[in-house]
PDB file of C-alpha atoms in Angstrom:
ATOM      1  CA  MET A   3       7.862  -3.750 -29.190  1.00  0.00           C
ATOM      2  CA  PRO A   4       9.261  -1.171 -31.685  1.00  0.00           C
ATOM      3  CA  ASP A   5       5.832   0.142 -32.654  1.00  0.00           C
ATOM      4  CA  GLY A   6       4.099   0.280 -29.281  1.00  0.00           C
ATOM      5  CA  HIS A   7       1.387   2.910 -28.966  1.00  0.00           C
ATOM      6  CA  GLY A   8       2.629   4.022 -25.538  1.00  0.00           C
ATOM      7  CA  VAL A   9      -0.777   3.719 -23.869  1.00  0.00           C
ATOM      8  CA  ILE A  10       0.775   1.759 -20.975  1.00  0.00           C
ATOM      9  CA  GLU A  11       4.189   2.541 -19.471  1.00  0.00           C
ATOM     10  CA  VAL A  12       5.913   1.640 -16.210  1.00  0.00           C
ATOM     11  CA  THR A  13       8.887   3.554 -14.796  1.00  0.00           C
ATOM     12  CA  GLY A  14      10.983   2.890 -11.705  1.00  0.00           C
ATOM     13  CA  ASP A  15      12.703  -0.109 -10.169  1.00  0.00           C
ATOM     14  CA  GLU A  16      12.283  -2.731  -7.434  1.00  0.00           C
ATOM     15  CA  ARG A  17      12.018   0.011  -4.767  1.00  0.00           C
ATOM     16  CA  GLY A  18       9.007   1.636  -6.368  1.00  0.00           C
ATOM     17  CA  SER A  19       7.304   2.351  -9.674  1.00  0.00           C
ATOM     18  CA  LEU A  20       4.785   4.536 -11.455  1.00  0.00           C
ATOM     19  CA  LEU A  21       2.200   3.270 -13.962  1.00  0.00           C
ATOM     20  CA  LEU A  22       1.267   5.772 -16.653  1.00  0.00           C
ATOM     21  CA  LEU A  23      -1.751   5.400 -18.938  1.00  0.00           C
ATOM     22  CA  ALA A  24      -1.787   7.596 -22.022  1.00  0.00           C
ATOM     23  CA  GLY A  25       1.028   9.553 -20.379  1.00  0.00           C
ATOM     24  CA  ASP A  26      -0.872  10.298 -17.164  1.00  0.00           C
ATOM     25  CA  PRO A  27       0.339   8.986 -13.756  1.00  0.00           C
ATOM     26  CA  VAL A  28      -2.437   6.699 -12.499  1.00  0.00           C
ATOM     27  CA  PHE A  29      -0.932   4.147 -10.085  1.00  0.00           C
ATOM     28  CA  LEU A  30       2.038   4.325  -7.727  1.00  0.00           C
ATOM     29  CA  GLU A  31       3.691   1.640  -5.587  1.00  0.00           C
ATOM     30  CA  ALA A  32       6.776   2.107  -3.436  1.00  0.00           C
ATOM     31  CA  SER A  33       8.496   1.413  -0.163  1.00  0.00           C
ATOM     32  CA  ASP A  34       7.321   3.995   2.350  1.00  0.00           C
ATOM     33  CA  GLY A  35      10.765   4.253   3.951  1.00  0.00           C
ATOM     34  CA  CYS A  36       9.354   3.689   7.430  1.00  0.00           C
ATOM     35  CA  GLY A  37      11.069   0.417   8.278  1.00  0.00           C
ATOM     36  CA  SER A  38       9.884  -3.194   8.422  1.00  0.00           C
ATOM     37  CA  VAL A  39       9.769  -3.134   4.630  1.00  0.00           C
ATOM     38  CA  GLY A  40       6.588  -1.090   4.607  1.00  0.00           C
ATOM     39  CA  TRP A  41       4.958  -0.589   1.230  1.00  0.00           C
ATOM     40  CA  LEU A  42       2.219   1.616  -0.172  1.00  0.00           C
ATOM     41  CA  ALA A  43       0.144   1.906  -3.320  1.00  0.00           C
ATOM     42  CA  ALA A  44      -1.936   4.849  -4.504  1.00  0.00           C
ATOM     43  CA  ARG A  45      -4.359   5.589  -7.302  1.00  0.00           C
ATOM     44  CA  ALA A  46      -5.085   8.897  -8.994  1.00  0.00           C
ATOM     45  CA  GLY A  47      -8.530  10.505  -9.155  1.00  0.00           C
ATOM     46  CA  ILE A  48     -11.652   9.130 -10.787  1.00  0.00           C
ATOM     47  CA  GLY A  49     -10.877  11.029 -13.991  1.00  0.00           C
ATOM     48  CA  GLY A  50      -7.782   8.956 -14.737  1.00  0.00           C
ATOM     49  CA  PRO A  51      -7.927   6.866 -17.926  1.00  0.00           C
ATOM     50  CA  GLY A  52      -9.141   3.303 -17.565  1.00  0.00           C
ATOM     51  CA  LEU A  53      -7.815   0.029 -18.907  1.00  0.00           C
ATOM     52  CA  GLY A  54     -10.677  -0.818 -21.220  1.00  0.00           C
ATOM     53  CA  GLU A  55      -8.211  -0.988 -24.114  1.00  0.00           C
ATOM     54  CA  VAL A  56      -6.652  -4.106 -22.601  1.00  0.00           C
ATOM     55  CA  LYS A  57      -9.739  -6.348 -22.682  1.00  0.00           C
ATOM     56  CA  TYR A  58      -9.218  -7.986 -26.085  1.00  0.00           C
ATOM     57  CA  LEU A  59      -7.353 -10.981 -24.740  1.00  0.00           C
ATOM     58  CA  THR A  60      -9.964 -12.356 -22.371  1.00  0.00           C
ATOM     59  CA  GLU A  61     -10.919 -15.352 -24.482  1.00  0.00           C
ATOM     60  CA  TRP A  62      -7.356 -16.547 -25.118  1.00  0.00           C
ATOM     61  CA  LEU A  63      -6.212 -15.902 -21.557  1.00  0.00           C
ATOM     62  CA  SER A  64      -9.149 -17.876 -20.179  1.00  0.00           C
ATOM     63  CA  ALA A  65      -7.598 -21.083 -21.578  1.00  0.00           C
ATOM     64  CA  PRO A  66      -4.103 -20.387 -22.957  1.00  0.00           C
ATOM     65  CA  ASP A  67      -2.914 -24.029 -22.818  1.00  0.00           C
ATOM     66  CA  LEU A  68       0.070 -23.170 -20.612  1.00  0.00           C
ATOM     67  CA  VAL A  69       1.138 -26.128 -18.466  1.00  0.00           C
ATOM     68  CA  PRO A  70       3.281 -25.404 -15.369  1.00  0.00           C
ATOM     69  CA  ASP A  71       6.178 -27.683 -14.497  1.00  0.00           C
ATOM     70  CA  PRO A  72       4.911 -29.600 -11.432  1.00  0.00           C
ATOM     71  CA  ARG A  73       8.273 -29.205  -9.664  1.00  0.00           C
ATOM     72  CA  THR A  74       9.184 -25.575 -10.385  1.00  0.00           C
ATOM     73  CA  GLY A  75       5.897 -23.920 -11.349  1.00  0.00           C
ATOM     74  CA  GLN A  76       7.656 -22.442 -14.388  1.00  0.00           C
ATOM     75  CA  VAL A  77       5.850 -22.324 -17.721  1.00  0.00           C
ATOM     76  CA  GLU A  78       7.167 -22.048 -21.259  1.00  0.00           C
ATOM     77  CA  PRO A  79       6.241 -18.456 -22.240  1.00  0.00           C
ATOM     78  CA  PRO A  80       3.533 -18.179 -24.898  1.00  0.00           C
ATOM     79  CA  ASP A  81       4.093 -16.907 -28.414  1.00  0.00           C
ATOM     80  CA  PRO A  82       4.215 -13.092 -28.135  1.00  0.00           C
ATOM     81  CA  GLU A  83       1.754 -12.901 -31.023  1.00  0.00           C
ATOM     82  CA  CYS A  84      -0.902 -14.287 -28.680  1.00  0.00           C
ATOM     83  CA  LEU A  85      -0.477 -11.144 -26.583  1.00  0.00           C
ATOM     84  CA  ARG A  86      -0.128  -8.751 -29.517  1.00  0.00           C
ATOM     85  CA  PRO A  87      -3.293  -6.716 -28.733  1.00  0.00           C
ATOM     86  CA  LEU A  88      -1.907  -5.998 -25.259  1.00  0.00           C
ATOM     87  CA  LEU A  89       1.759  -5.661 -26.191  1.00  0.00           C
ATOM     88  CA  SER A  90       0.895  -3.074 -28.834  1.00  0.00           C
ATOM     89  CA  LEU A  91      -0.389  -0.792 -26.067  1.00  0.00           C
ATOM     90  CA  LEU A  92       2.943  -0.736 -24.223  1.00  0.00           C
ATOM     91  CA  ALA A  93       5.547   1.988 -24.513  1.00  0.00           C
ATOM     92  CA  PRO A  94       8.056   1.205 -27.299  1.00  0.00           C
ATOM     93  CA  GLY A  95      11.021  -0.915 -26.227  1.00  0.00           C
ATOM     94  CA  ARG A  96      12.054  -4.499 -25.560  1.00  0.00           C
ATOM     95  CA  TYR A  97      10.209  -6.527 -22.913  1.00  0.00           C
ATOM     96  CA  VAL A  98      10.941  -9.819 -21.199  1.00  0.00           C
ATOM     97  CA  MET A  99       8.019 -12.228 -20.887  1.00  0.00           C
ATOM     98  CA  LYS A 100       7.954 -14.930 -18.224  1.00  0.00           C
ATOM     99  CA  ALA A 101       5.157 -17.265 -17.149  1.00  0.00           C
ATOM    100  CA  GLU A 102       4.942 -19.021 -13.803  1.00  0.00           C
ATOM    101  CA  VAL A 103       2.652 -20.050 -10.994  1.00  0.00           C
ATOM    102  CA  ALA A 104       2.566 -17.337  -8.320  1.00  0.00           C
ATOM    103  CA  PRO A 105       4.266 -18.004  -4.968  1.00  0.00           C
ATOM    104  CA  ASP A 106       2.289 -19.215  -1.978  1.00  0.00           C
ATOM    105  CA  HIS A 107       2.322 -15.795  -0.327  1.00  0.00           C
ATOM    106  CA  LEU A 108       0.479 -13.456  -2.699  1.00  0.00           C
ATOM    107  CA  ARG A 109      -1.158 -10.162  -1.721  1.00  0.00           C
ATOM    108  CA  VAL A 110      -3.851  -8.410  -3.743  1.00  0.00           C
ATOM    109  CA  VAL A 111      -3.704  -4.619  -3.332  1.00  0.00           C
ATOM    110  CA  HIS A 112      -6.672  -2.493  -4.392  1.00  0.00           C
ATOM    111  CA  PRO A 113      -6.000   1.237  -3.907  1.00  0.00           C
ATOM    112  CA  ARG A 114      -9.164   3.283  -4.286  1.00  0.00           C
ATOM    113  CA  ALA A 115      -9.173   6.666  -5.980  1.00  0.00           C
ATOM    114  CA  LEU A 116      -7.227   9.262  -3.986  1.00  0.00           C
ATOM    115  CA  GLN A 117      -6.528   6.769  -1.207  1.00  0.00           C
ATOM    116  CA  VAL A 118      -3.285   5.184  -0.083  1.00  0.00           C
ATOM    117  CA  HIS A 119      -3.131   1.478   0.695  1.00  0.00           C
ATOM    118  CA  GLY A 120      -0.282   0.413   2.973  1.00  0.00           C
ATOM    119  CA  TRP A 121       1.038  -3.020   3.889  1.00  0.00           C
ATOM    120  CA  TYR A 122       4.101  -4.838   5.168  1.00  0.00           C
ATOM    121  CA  ALA A 123       5.885  -6.834   2.505  1.00  0.00           C
ATOM    122  CA  ASP A 124       5.728 -10.170   4.305  1.00  0.00           C
ATOM    123  CA  GLU A 125       4.742 -12.004   1.129  1.00  0.00           C
ATOM    124  CA  ASP A 126       6.683 -12.868  -2.012  1.00  0.00           C
ATOM    125  CA  LEU A 127       4.473 -11.014  -4.482  1.00  0.00           C
ATOM    126  CA  ALA A 128       1.862  -8.254  -4.494  1.00  0.00           C
ATOM    127  CA  LEU A 129      -0.432  -7.454  -7.417  1.00  0.00           C
ATOM    128  CA  VAL A 130      -1.972  -3.973  -7.671  1.00  0.00           C
ATOM    129  CA  THR A 131      -5.433  -4.143  -9.241  1.00  0.00           C
ATOM    130  CA  THR A 132      -6.216  -1.721 -12.061  1.00  0.00           C
ATOM    131  CA  ASP A 133      -9.931  -2.483 -12.409  1.00  0.00           C
ATOM    132  CA  ALA A 134     -12.950  -3.033 -10.150  1.00  0.00           C
ATOM    133  CA  TRP A 135     -12.207  -5.284  -7.164  1.00  0.00           C
ATOM    134  CA  PRO A 136     -13.828  -7.581  -6.293  1.00  0.00           C
ATOM    135  CA  PRO A 137     -14.896  -8.016  -9.937  1.00  0.00           C
ATOM    136  CA  ARG A 138     -18.595  -7.631 -10.631  1.00  0.00           C
ATOM    137  CA  ASP A 139     -19.286 -10.539 -12.996  1.00  0.00           C
ATOM    138  CA  HIS A 140     -19.869 -13.272 -10.418  1.00  0.00           C
ATOM    139  CA  ARG A 141     -20.909 -15.794 -13.059  1.00  0.00           C
ATOM    140  CA  ALA A 142     -17.567 -15.431 -14.840  1.00  0.00           C
ATOM    141  CA  VAL A 143     -15.710 -15.859 -11.550  1.00  0.00           C
ATOM    142  CA  ARG A 144     -17.672 -19.035 -10.750  1.00  0.00           C
ATOM    143  CA  GLY A 145     -16.953 -20.439 -14.204  1.00  0.00           C
ATOM    144  CA  TYR A 146     -13.208 -19.916 -13.831  1.00  0.00           C
ATOM    145  CA  ARG A 147     -13.287 -21.236 -10.262  1.00  0.00           C
ATOM    146  CA  ASP A 148     -15.046 -24.459 -11.230  1.00  0.00           C
ATOM    147  CA  ARG A 149     -12.572 -25.075 -14.065  1.00  0.00           C
ATOM    148  CA  ILE A 150      -9.596 -24.469 -11.772  1.00  0.00           C
ATOM    149  CA  ARG A 151     -10.998 -26.892  -9.193  1.00  0.00           C
ATOM    150  CA  ALA A 152     -11.623 -29.491 -11.905  1.00  0.00           C
ATOM    151  CA  GLY A 153      -7.979 -29.341 -12.982  1.00  0.00           C
ATOM    152  CA  GLY A 154      -8.715 -28.036 -16.466  1.00  0.00           C
ATOM    153  CA  ASP A 155      -6.753 -25.589 -18.618  1.00  0.00           C
ATOM    154  CA  LEU A 156      -5.567 -22.890 -16.212  1.00  0.00           C
ATOM    155  CA  PRO A 157      -6.567 -19.281 -16.964  1.00  0.00           C
ATOM    156  CA  ALA A 158      -3.710 -16.777 -16.993  1.00  0.00           C
ATOM    157  CA  LEU A 159      -3.259 -13.311 -15.523  1.00  0.00           C
ATOM    158  CA  VAL A 160      -1.069 -10.634 -17.129  1.00  0.00           C
ATOM    159  CA  ALA A 161       0.940  -8.282 -14.908  1.00  0.00           C
ATOM    160  CA  LEU A 162       3.475  -5.550 -15.680  1.00  0.00           C
ATOM    161  CA  PHE A 163       6.541  -5.150 -13.446  1.00  0.00           C
ATOM    162  CA  PRO A 164       9.171  -2.363 -13.457  1.00  0.00           C
ATOM    163  CA  THR A 165      12.044  -4.863 -13.057  1.00  0.00           C
ATOM    164  CA  ALA A 166      12.488  -8.619 -12.803  1.00  0.00           C
ATOM    165  CA  GLU A 167      13.320  -8.216  -9.087  1.00  0.00           C
ATOM    166  CA  SER A 168      10.290  -6.098  -8.197  1.00  0.00           C
ATOM    167  CA  PRO A 169       7.979  -7.662  -5.577  1.00  0.00           C
ATOM    168  CA  VAL A 170       5.018  -5.618  -6.873  1.00  0.00           C
ATOM    169  CA  GLY A 171       3.335  -5.688 -10.281  1.00  0.00           C
ATOM    170  CA  TYR A 172       0.290  -4.087 -11.911  1.00  0.00           C
ATOM    171  CA  LEU A 173      -2.489  -6.499 -12.887  1.00  0.00           C
ATOM    172  CA  LEU A 174      -3.337  -5.479 -16.456  1.00  0.00           C
ATOM    173  CA  ASP A 175      -5.737  -8.324 -17.207  1.00  0.00           C
ATOM    174  CA  GLY A 176      -7.248 -11.142 -15.179  1.00  0.00           C
ATOM    175  CA  HIS A 177      -9.224  -9.651 -12.285  1.00  0.00           C
ATOM    176  CA  HIS A 178     -12.055 -12.206 -12.605  1.00  0.00           C
ATOM    177  CA  LYS A 179      -9.513 -14.997 -12.985  1.00  0.00           C
ATOM    178  CA  LEU A 180      -7.611 -13.858  -9.894  1.00  0.00           C
ATOM    179  CA  ALA A 181     -10.836 -13.799  -7.863  1.00  0.00           C
ATOM    180  CA  ALA A 182     -11.552 -17.332  -9.085  1.00  0.00           C
ATOM    181  CA  TYR A 183      -8.109 -18.529  -8.015  1.00  0.00           C
ATOM    182  CA  GLU A 184      -8.720 -17.018  -4.577  1.00  0.00           C
ATOM    183  CA  GLN A 185     -12.072 -18.804  -4.256  1.00  0.00           C
ATOM    184  CA  ALA A 186     -10.470 -22.068  -5.373  1.00  0.00           C
ATOM    185  CA  GLN A 187      -7.594 -21.489  -2.916  1.00  0.00           C
ATOM    186  CA  ALA A 188      -5.127 -22.090  -5.749  1.00  0.00           C
ATOM    187  CA  ARG A 189      -1.986 -20.260  -6.834  1.00  0.00           C
ATOM    188  CA  PRO A 190      -2.628 -18.268 -10.029  1.00  0.00           C
ATOM    189  CA  LEU A 191      -0.762 -18.612 -13.301  1.00  0.00           C
ATOM    190  CA  VAL A 192       0.851 -15.237 -14.055  1.00  0.00           C
ATOM    191  CA  ILE A 193       2.364 -13.963 -17.299  1.00  0.00           C
ATOM    192  CA  ARG A 194       4.929 -11.363 -16.234  1.00  0.00           C
ATOM    193  CA  LEU A 195       5.963  -8.517 -18.556  1.00  0.00           C
ATOM    194  CA  THR A 196       9.073  -6.507 -17.660  1.00  0.00           C
ATOM    195  CA  PRO A 197      11.018  -3.859 -19.608  1.00  0.00           C
ATOM    196  CA  GLN A 198      14.345  -5.400 -20.610  1.00  0.00           C
ATOM    197  CA  VAL A 199      16.005  -2.144 -19.554  1.00  0.00           C
ATOM    198  CA  PRO A 200      14.258  -0.505 -16.565  1.00  0.00           C
ATOM    199  CA  ARG A 201      12.897   2.966 -17.262  1.00  0.00           C
ATOM    200  CA  PRO A 202      14.032   5.555 -14.702  1.00  0.00           C
ATOM    201  CA  PHE A 203      11.577   7.971 -13.150  1.00  0.00           C
ATOM    202  CA  ARG A 204      11.220  11.256 -15.039  1.00  0.00           C
ATOM    203  CA  ARG A 205      11.030  14.430 -12.976  1.00  0.00           C
ATOM    204  CA  ASP A 206       8.104  15.887 -14.908  1.00  0.00           C
ATOM    205  CA  ASP A 207       6.105  12.670 -14.436  1.00  0.00           C
ATOM    206  CA  LEU A 208       6.751  12.757 -10.695  1.00  0.00           C
ATOM    207  CA  ASP A 209       5.754  16.415 -10.494  1.00  0.00           C
ATOM    208  CA  ARG A 210       2.461  15.580 -12.210  1.00  0.00           C
ATOM    209  CA  ALA A 211       2.090  12.513 -10.005  1.00  0.00           C
ATOM    210  CA  ARG A 212       2.329  14.655  -6.868  1.00  0.00           C
ATOM    211  CA  THR A 213      -0.645  16.677  -8.082  1.00  0.00           C
ATOM    212  CA  ALA A 214      -2.618  13.676  -9.351  1.00  0.00           C
ATOM    213  CA  PHE A 215      -2.266  11.627  -6.177  1.00  0.00           C
ATOM    214  CA  SER A 216      -2.271  14.360  -3.548  1.00  0.00           C
ATOM    215  CA  GLU A 217      -5.091  16.675  -4.639  1.00  0.00           C
ATOM    216  CA  GLY A 218      -7.989  16.011  -2.283  1.00  0.00           C
ATOM    217  CA  ALA A 219      -6.214  13.222  -0.392  1.00  0.00           C
ATOM    218  CA  PRO A 220      -6.376  13.176   3.441  1.00  0.00           C
ATOM    219  CA  ARG A 221      -3.442  14.940   5.100  1.00  0.00           C
ATOM    220  CA  ASP A 222      -1.937  11.823   6.691  1.00  0.00           C
ATOM    221  CA  GLN A 223      -1.946  10.068   3.326  1.00  0.00           C
ATOM    222  CA  ASP A 224      -0.525  13.155   1.643  1.00  0.00           C
ATOM    223  CA  ASP A 225       2.432  13.118   4.065  1.00  0.00           C
ATOM    224  CA  ALA A 226       3.245   9.485   3.219  1.00  0.00           C
ATOM    225  CA  LEU A 227       2.980  10.175  -0.499  1.00  0.00           C
ATOM    226  CA  GLY A 228       5.142  13.258  -0.111  1.00  0.00           C
ATOM    227  CA  ARG A 229       7.956  11.247   1.460  1.00  0.00           C
ATOM    228  CA  VAL A 230       7.802   8.613  -1.255  1.00  0.00           C
ATOM    229  CA  LEU A 231       7.634  11.074  -4.141  1.00  0.00           C
ATOM    230  CA  SER A 232      10.485  13.154  -2.727  1.00  0.00           C
ATOM    231  CA  SER A 233      12.634  10.031  -2.500  1.00  0.00           C
ATOM    232  CA  MET A 234      11.739   9.063  -6.062  1.00  0.00           C
ATOM    233  CA  ARG A 235      12.454  12.555  -7.347  1.00  0.00           C
ATOM    234  CA  ALA A 236      15.932  12.503  -5.828  1.00  0.00           C
ATOM    235  CA  GLY A 237      16.849   9.608  -8.102  1.00  0.00           C
ATOM    236  CA  ALA A 238      14.902  10.725 -11.180  1.00  0.00           C
ATOM    237  CA  ALA A 239      16.458  11.445 -14.542  1.00  0.00           C
TER     238      ALA A 239
END
């Protein structure tokens, strides 16, 4: 993506990452360093930029004609041109695209503004929502659910991961589809986007993240965020 607009960028690695929208830190996920593979996710204040720019792909993603291998769950990745409206919003650089059915143990994480959501990583994958959850268009959810149950063309989600090994990704598009998969008790089809070369944390981003996530947050949450951000800053470029 040599000409990406830089609206969406992810920095970090499999131990934690920061999602920036238009250069502003908006979402954070990381190990909390408290043992038992504890994890947390946080969201900046209400004033953070939204993801309305990403909604152009809904029609194609609702029926992308991607057929999973019945044995492996792997899918031949789609033509990148199909995702061009979304890819053009990413930070410039090379990305790896992979499509597959999600593992059996999937967690949906929805951090509310200025709140920290914690969990134990006892599942294979966690998706951090970036839009309203549960989604508000119940008719759309029912439509996807009925198609999934009928065995039709599977709708696809799009998630951005900091590295190929990361157990946590940011759901950029597909909140209604994910809710439909949950109602149908089916494993979702996920298109995974990952920077080919992971982007290290930048100190100035983490300094701004401390302010964005901590201002107005309860003290106990602020302490957890402080530990995580301090650890990230120690390894920042």
